XYZ file of C-alpha atoms in Angstrom:
351
model
C -127.838 -86.252 -67.387
C -130.285 -83.636 -66.185
C -132.939 -84.149 -68.815
C -135.190 -87.148 -69.283
C -137.587 -87.707 -72.116
C -140.537 -89.810 -71.058
C -144.294 -89.393 -71.332
C -144.933 -90.774 -67.846
C -142.953 -88.889 -65.157
C -140.036 -90.875 -63.802
C -139.450 -91.759 -60.192
C -141.553 -93.037 -57.290
C -143.980 -90.090 -57.386
C -147.610 -91.022 -56.855
C -149.216 -88.634 -59.361
C -152.047 -90.937 -60.481
C -154.331 -89.512 -57.776
C -154.212 -85.979 -59.191
C -156.975 -84.788 -61.520
C -154.432 -83.058 -63.758
C -152.735 -86.392 -64.411
C -156.039 -88.158 -65.094
C -157.073 -85.496 -67.629
C -153.701 -85.670 -69.392
C -153.841 -89.456 -69.490
C -157.338 -89.262 -70.946
C -156.063 -87.050 -73.772
C -153.512 -89.685 -74.782
C -155.972 -92.568 -74.535
C -159.127 -91.053 -76.057
C -158.188 -87.944 -78.060
C -155.144 -89.432 -79.801
C -157.122 -92.113 -81.729
C -159.609 -89.464 -82.902
C -156.800 -87.296 -84.270
C -155.140 -90.343 -85.838
C -158.290 -91.305 -87.744
C -159.213 -87.735 -88.674
C -155.664 -86.899 -89.759
C -155.244 -90.080 -91.791
C -158.556 -89.699 -93.641
C -158.005 -85.996 -94.324
C -154.436 -86.394 -95.555
C -155.271 -89.427 -97.701
C -158.093 -87.499 -99.378
C -155.771 -84.513 -99.849
C -153.155 -86.808 -101.382
C -155.668 -88.363 -103.797
C -156.832 -84.942 -105.005
C -153.434 -83.222 -105.165
C -151.548 -86.141 -106.713
C -153.684 -85.906 -109.856
C -151.986 -82.625 -110.713
C -148.623 -83.215 -109.031
C -146.803 -83.704 -112.358
C -148.355 -80.672 -114.012
C -147.682 -76.980 -113.374
C -147.990 -75.099 -111.103
C -145.693 -76.941 -108.636
C -148.013 -76.079 -105.723
C -149.797 -79.406 -106.193
C -146.535 -81.334 -105.846
C -145.736 -79.506 -102.602
C -149.182 -80.242 -101.174
C -149.031 -83.884 -102.291
C -145.777 -84.422 -100.404
C -147.133 -82.410 -97.459
C -150.040 -84.849 -97.091
C -147.608 -87.774 -96.796
C -145.276 -85.957 -94.390
C -148.204 -84.837 -92.212
C -149.291 -88.457 -91.767
C -145.783 -89.367 -90.571
C -145.533 -86.261 -88.363
C -148.862 -87.199 -86.785
C -148.474 -90.959 -86.430
C -144.896 -91.200 -85.123
C -145.513 -89.286 -81.841
C -149.266 -89.807 -81.511
C -149.126 -93.605 -81.819
C -146.251 -93.618 -79.357
C -148.251 -91.716 -76.733
C -151.288 -93.931 -77.199
C -149.312 -97.197 -76.964
C -147.569 -96.083 -73.770
C -150.865 -95.913 -71.871
C -152.825 -98.637 -73.654
C -150.178 -101.345 -74.153
C -147.243 -100.113 -72.022
C -145.022 -100.007 -75.136
C -142.778 -97.008 -75.803
C -141.673 -96.694 -79.433
C -138.985 -94.246 -78.349
C -137.317 -97.020 -76.352
C -137.876 -99.590 -79.105
C -136.061 -97.296 -81.570
C -133.258 -96.631 -79.044
C -134.162 -92.972 -78.463
C -131.848 -91.316 -80.970
C -133.418 -92.816 -84.101
C -136.897 -92.012 -82.859
C -135.917 -88.370 -82.333
C -134.238 -88.134 -85.744
C -137.357 -89.403 -87.533
C -139.793 -87.482 -85.337
C -138.167 -84.050 -85.490
C -137.203 -84.419 -89.159
C -140.762 -85.085 -90.348
C -142.126 -82.315 -88.096
C -139.641 -79.802 -89.516
C -140.264 -81.078 -93.037
C -144.002 -80.487 -92.644
C -143.447 -76.888 -91.563
C -140.949 -76.022 -94.290
C -143.091 -77.448 -97.076
C -145.707 -74.865 -96.087
C -142.961 -72.225 -96.152
C -141.862 -73.400 -99.614
C -145.412 -73.181 -100.981
C -145.748 -69.641 -99.655
C -142.416 -68.532 -101.115
C -143.450 -70.089 -104.421
C -146.641 -68.014 -104.457
C -144.685 -64.914 -103.444
C -142.423 -65.344 -106.478
C -145.416 -65.851 -108.773
C -147.014 -62.668 -107.417
C -144.029 -60.319 -107.569
C -141.958 -61.894 -110.345
C -144.494 -63.530 -112.695
C -142.143 -63.633 -115.683
C -139.219 -65.077 -113.734
C -141.522 -67.536 -111.950
C -141.923 -69.560 -115.133
C -138.172 -70.074 -115.135
C -137.572 -70.429 -111.380
C -140.665 -72.269 -110.118
C -140.643 -75.421 -112.223
C -141.403 -79.016 -111.298
C -137.696 -79.805 -111.409
C -136.811 -76.951 -109.047
C -139.623 -78.072 -106.736
C -138.135 -81.560 -106.554
C -134.741 -80.021 -105.749
C -136.292 -77.899 -102.999
C -138.040 -80.902 -101.439
C -134.855 -82.989 -101.519
C -132.816 -80.108 -100.075
C -135.304 -79.474 -97.262
C -135.512 -83.156 -96.299
C -131.707 -83.452 -96.317
C -131.209 -80.267 -94.297
C -133.691 -81.117 -91.537
C -132.223 -84.620 -91.251
C -128.709 -83.207 -90.850
C -129.891 -80.666 -88.250
C -131.478 -83.417 -86.152
C -128.659 -85.927 -86.554
C -127.033 -84.889 -83.266
C -129.264 -87.203 -81.210
C -127.040 -90.322 -81.421
C -124.437 -88.289 -79.495
C -126.605 -86.077 -77.280
C -129.187 -88.638 -76.084
C -128.778 -92.141 -74.687
C -130.956 -94.967 -73.402
C -130.684 -95.382 -69.635
C -131.770 -98.649 -68.011
C -132.451 -98.651 -64.271
C -133.294 -101.824 -62.326
C -135.355 -101.798 -59.141
C -133.675 -103.644 -56.253
C -137.002 -104.620 -54.691
C -138.946 -105.874 -57.706
C -136.099 -106.533 -60.137
C -138.022 -104.767 -62.911
C -136.206 -102.525 -65.388
C -137.153 -99.000 -66.408
C -136.008 -97.480 -69.697
C -135.513 -93.745 -70.147
C -134.044 -91.467 -72.799
C -131.672 -89.075 -71.063
C -129.126 -86.461 -72.053
C -125.709 -88.015 -72.631
C -122.878 -86.930 -70.301
C -121.122 -83.814 -71.539
C -124.096 -82.511 -73.529
C -126.211 -81.136 -70.673
C -125.499 -77.508 -71.582
C -126.272 -78.111 -75.263
C -129.589 -79.840 -74.587
C -130.781 -77.409 -71.886
C -129.323 -74.038 -72.923
C -128.755 -74.182 -76.698
C -130.868 -76.762 -78.513
C -134.322 -75.745 -77.126
C -133.865 -72.179 -78.396
C -132.445 -73.394 -81.694
C -135.379 -75.785 -82.031
C -137.826 -72.972 -81.262
C -136.233 -70.821 -83.973
C -136.082 -73.553 -86.624
C -139.476 -75.109 -85.961
C -141.616 -72.101 -85.058
C -140.285 -68.526 -85.168
C -138.305 -68.600 -88.445
C -141.107 -70.259 -90.468
C -143.679 -67.899 -88.965
C -141.632 -64.793 -89.862
C -141.137 -66.004 -93.440
C -144.796 -66.942 -93.822
C -146.096 -63.670 -92.425
C -143.720 -61.459 -94.442
C -144.527 -63.242 -97.699
C -148.262 -63.291 -97.075
C -148.459 -59.659 -95.963
C -146.554 -58.558 -99.059
C -148.853 -60.650 -101.253
C -151.915 -59.139 -99.567
C -150.476 -55.648 -100.098
C -149.883 -56.404 -103.774
C -153.427 -57.693 -104.223
C -154.829 -54.642 -102.423
C -152.925 -52.333 -104.787
C -154.214 -54.284 -107.772
C -157.741 -54.103 -106.379
C -157.571 -50.293 -106.112
C -156.281 -50.046 -109.668
C -159.117 -52.238 -110.898
C -161.716 -50.090 -109.111
C -160.319 -46.945 -110.714
C -160.307 -48.559 -114.132
C -163.886 -49.775 -113.673
C -165.060 -46.227 -113.060
C -164.338 -45.518 -116.736
C -165.786 -47.242 -119.812
C -164.564 -50.841 -119.958
C -165.391 -53.886 -121.957
C -166.823 -57.047 -120.416
C -163.635 -58.921 -121.238
C -161.529 -56.372 -119.336
C -163.818 -56.629 -116.294
C -163.453 -60.393 -116.270
C -159.670 -60.054 -116.385
C -159.781 -57.676 -113.433
C -161.844 -60.111 -111.401
C -159.412 -62.914 -112.186
C -156.496 -60.879 -110.827
C -158.252 -60.275 -107.511
C -159.498 -63.832 -107.133
C -156.281 -65.351 -105.609
C -156.944 -63.438 -102.367
C -158.922 -66.434 -101.041
C -155.832 -68.616 -101.268
C -153.789 -65.869 -99.644
C -156.218 -65.675 -96.717
C -155.954 -69.455 -96.356
C -152.159 -69.279 -96.105
C -152.306 -66.422 -93.593
C -154.683 -68.499 -91.457
C -152.352 -71.462 -91.927
C -149.475 -69.311 -90.656
C -151.320 -68.390 -87.466
C -152.418 -71.987 -86.916
C -148.821 -73.090 -87.351
C -147.586 -70.698 -84.667
C -150.439 -71.363 -82.242
C -150.195 -75.150 -82.482
C -146.422 -75.634 -82.536
C -144.965 -72.956 -80.267
C -146.488 -74.265 -76.965
C -144.600 -77.572 -77.093
C -141.305 -75.830 -77.897
C -141.914 -73.217 -75.191
C -142.536 -76.059 -72.748
C -139.159 -77.573 -73.614
C -137.486 -74.221 -72.909
C -139.163 -73.990 -69.496
C -138.122 -77.515 -68.421
C -135.401 -76.223 -66.094
C -137.916 -74.040 -64.216
C -140.215 -76.919 -63.270
C -139.870 -78.595 -59.876
C -141.102 -82.061 -60.794
C -139.876 -83.555 -57.537
C -143.253 -82.587 -56.053
C -146.171 -84.803 -57.186
C -148.602 -81.942 -57.844
C -146.052 -80.097 -60.010
C -145.207 -83.294 -61.882
C -148.901 -83.955 -62.550
C -149.462 -80.379 -63.768
C -146.407 -80.608 -66.029
C -147.775 -83.864 -67.435
C -151.125 -82.218 -68.262
C -149.485 -79.218 -69.956
C -147.283 -81.599 -71.953
C -150.329 -83.571 -73.093
C -152.197 -80.413 -74.160
C -149.234 -78.891 -76.013
C -148.440 -82.132 -77.826
C -152.039 -82.634 -78.967
C -152.116 -79.047 -80.245
C -149.060 -79.936 -82.310
C -150.790 -83.074 -83.620
C -153.770 -80.929 -84.591
C -151.528 -78.906 -86.911
C -151.026 -82.035 -89.036
C -154.781 -82.629 -89.301
C -156.119 -79.217 -90.340
C -154.747 -78.773 -93.863
C -157.567 -80.815 -95.381
C -160.145 -78.663 -93.571
C -158.524 -75.470 -94.890
C -158.402 -76.815 -98.439
C -162.034 -77.899 -98.242
C -163.378 -74.640 -96.803
C -161.375 -72.205 -98.930
C -160.955 -73.879 -102.326
C -164.011 -74.611 -104.459
C -161.821 -76.369 -107.003
C -160.557 -78.732 -104.289
C -164.123 -79.591 -103.279
C -165.026 -80.318 -106.899
C -161.944 -82.506 -107.406
C -162.677 -84.315 -104.139
C -166.235 -85.022 -105.230
C -165.060 -86.403 -108.572
C -162.397 -88.550 -106.865
C -164.824 -90.034 -104.328
C -167.501 -90.688 -106.955
C -165.023 -92.366 -109.298
C -163.763 -94.689 -106.595
C -167.320 -95.427 -105.528
C -168.241 -96.260 -109.119
C -165.322 -98.690 -109.376
C -166.558 -100.552 -106.318
C -170.112 -100.723 -107.632
C -169.141 -101.729 -111.165
C -168.234 -105.421 -110.499
C -171.571 -106.110 -108.802
C -173.400 -104.490 -111.720
C -171.552 -106.762 -114.131
C -172.452 -109.808 -112.067
C -176.130 -108.782 -112.043
C -176.062 -108.308 -115.802
C -174.519 -111.745 -116.369
C -177.057 -113.326 -114.049
C -179.889 -111.706 -115.987
C -178.510 -112.925 -119.328
C -178.096 -116.460 -117.988
């Protein structure tokens, strides 16, 4: 049992005096609630806008609607846990007996990543195979993809009931008990030498490669179309033809958004996985090293949380249609709240 999973370093080490520990603790206490509020508001607004078109083609809206829900779960499960550990001394990982916490946590994180991959592949098919896309990329096929992805990531992460266990240690002096999630006997090699690299591939590298290949090919296709349009514009063309040409080039804004999303995904998720790979190289028996490891863990985890908060910002900055739909949605809901008071005022006037 060479691996423990706990936010606060285990053992009698006095790391509270180190500045690195204090900064890391401050991130969990003060930054986590900000991300929780920002992520919840952003994803709820994204859900309200996207869900209006979720049952109508193209299936992109259905993907993004589900992504908003999954991002809330991927943000709240670990972020609330970290906050409660330092504010209320409650560890949800222990409450859920370790294995079930890990199954839910890693499944929703992987689901969030692969929904973005699915959206990108969907756009790739529409760009290169527009005729076949009408037959392949339907609402029904989108539902099948979402069900398949959720099932697959759950199966991949279902090893935790066997590979992790809850360890209870009781202090002889105080009689108090300490709960830790540790690697189960016989699975040390799997959890230290195999699973971290597999997790890095599934959660970070594989999605990034797929996203970048698809997006670069889409950008290349749009660039070729743009050159063709410029050549055609040099000759006599009708106004209708010019408008068609502009419409073909217009999707590049969405493409840029997905390329940015790909880089954000890699930058915000790879540090925490890389940290897991380097666990065996850390000497946490020394207080200063343990405090530094704690700070790096806090930073890498909050970068990962940030990934689940930024989709709304990208939608808002890059999509004019999203901003318009958001404005209509907010105004409609505001009107509904104002309407009852207006009715009461009218009745009072009549009386």
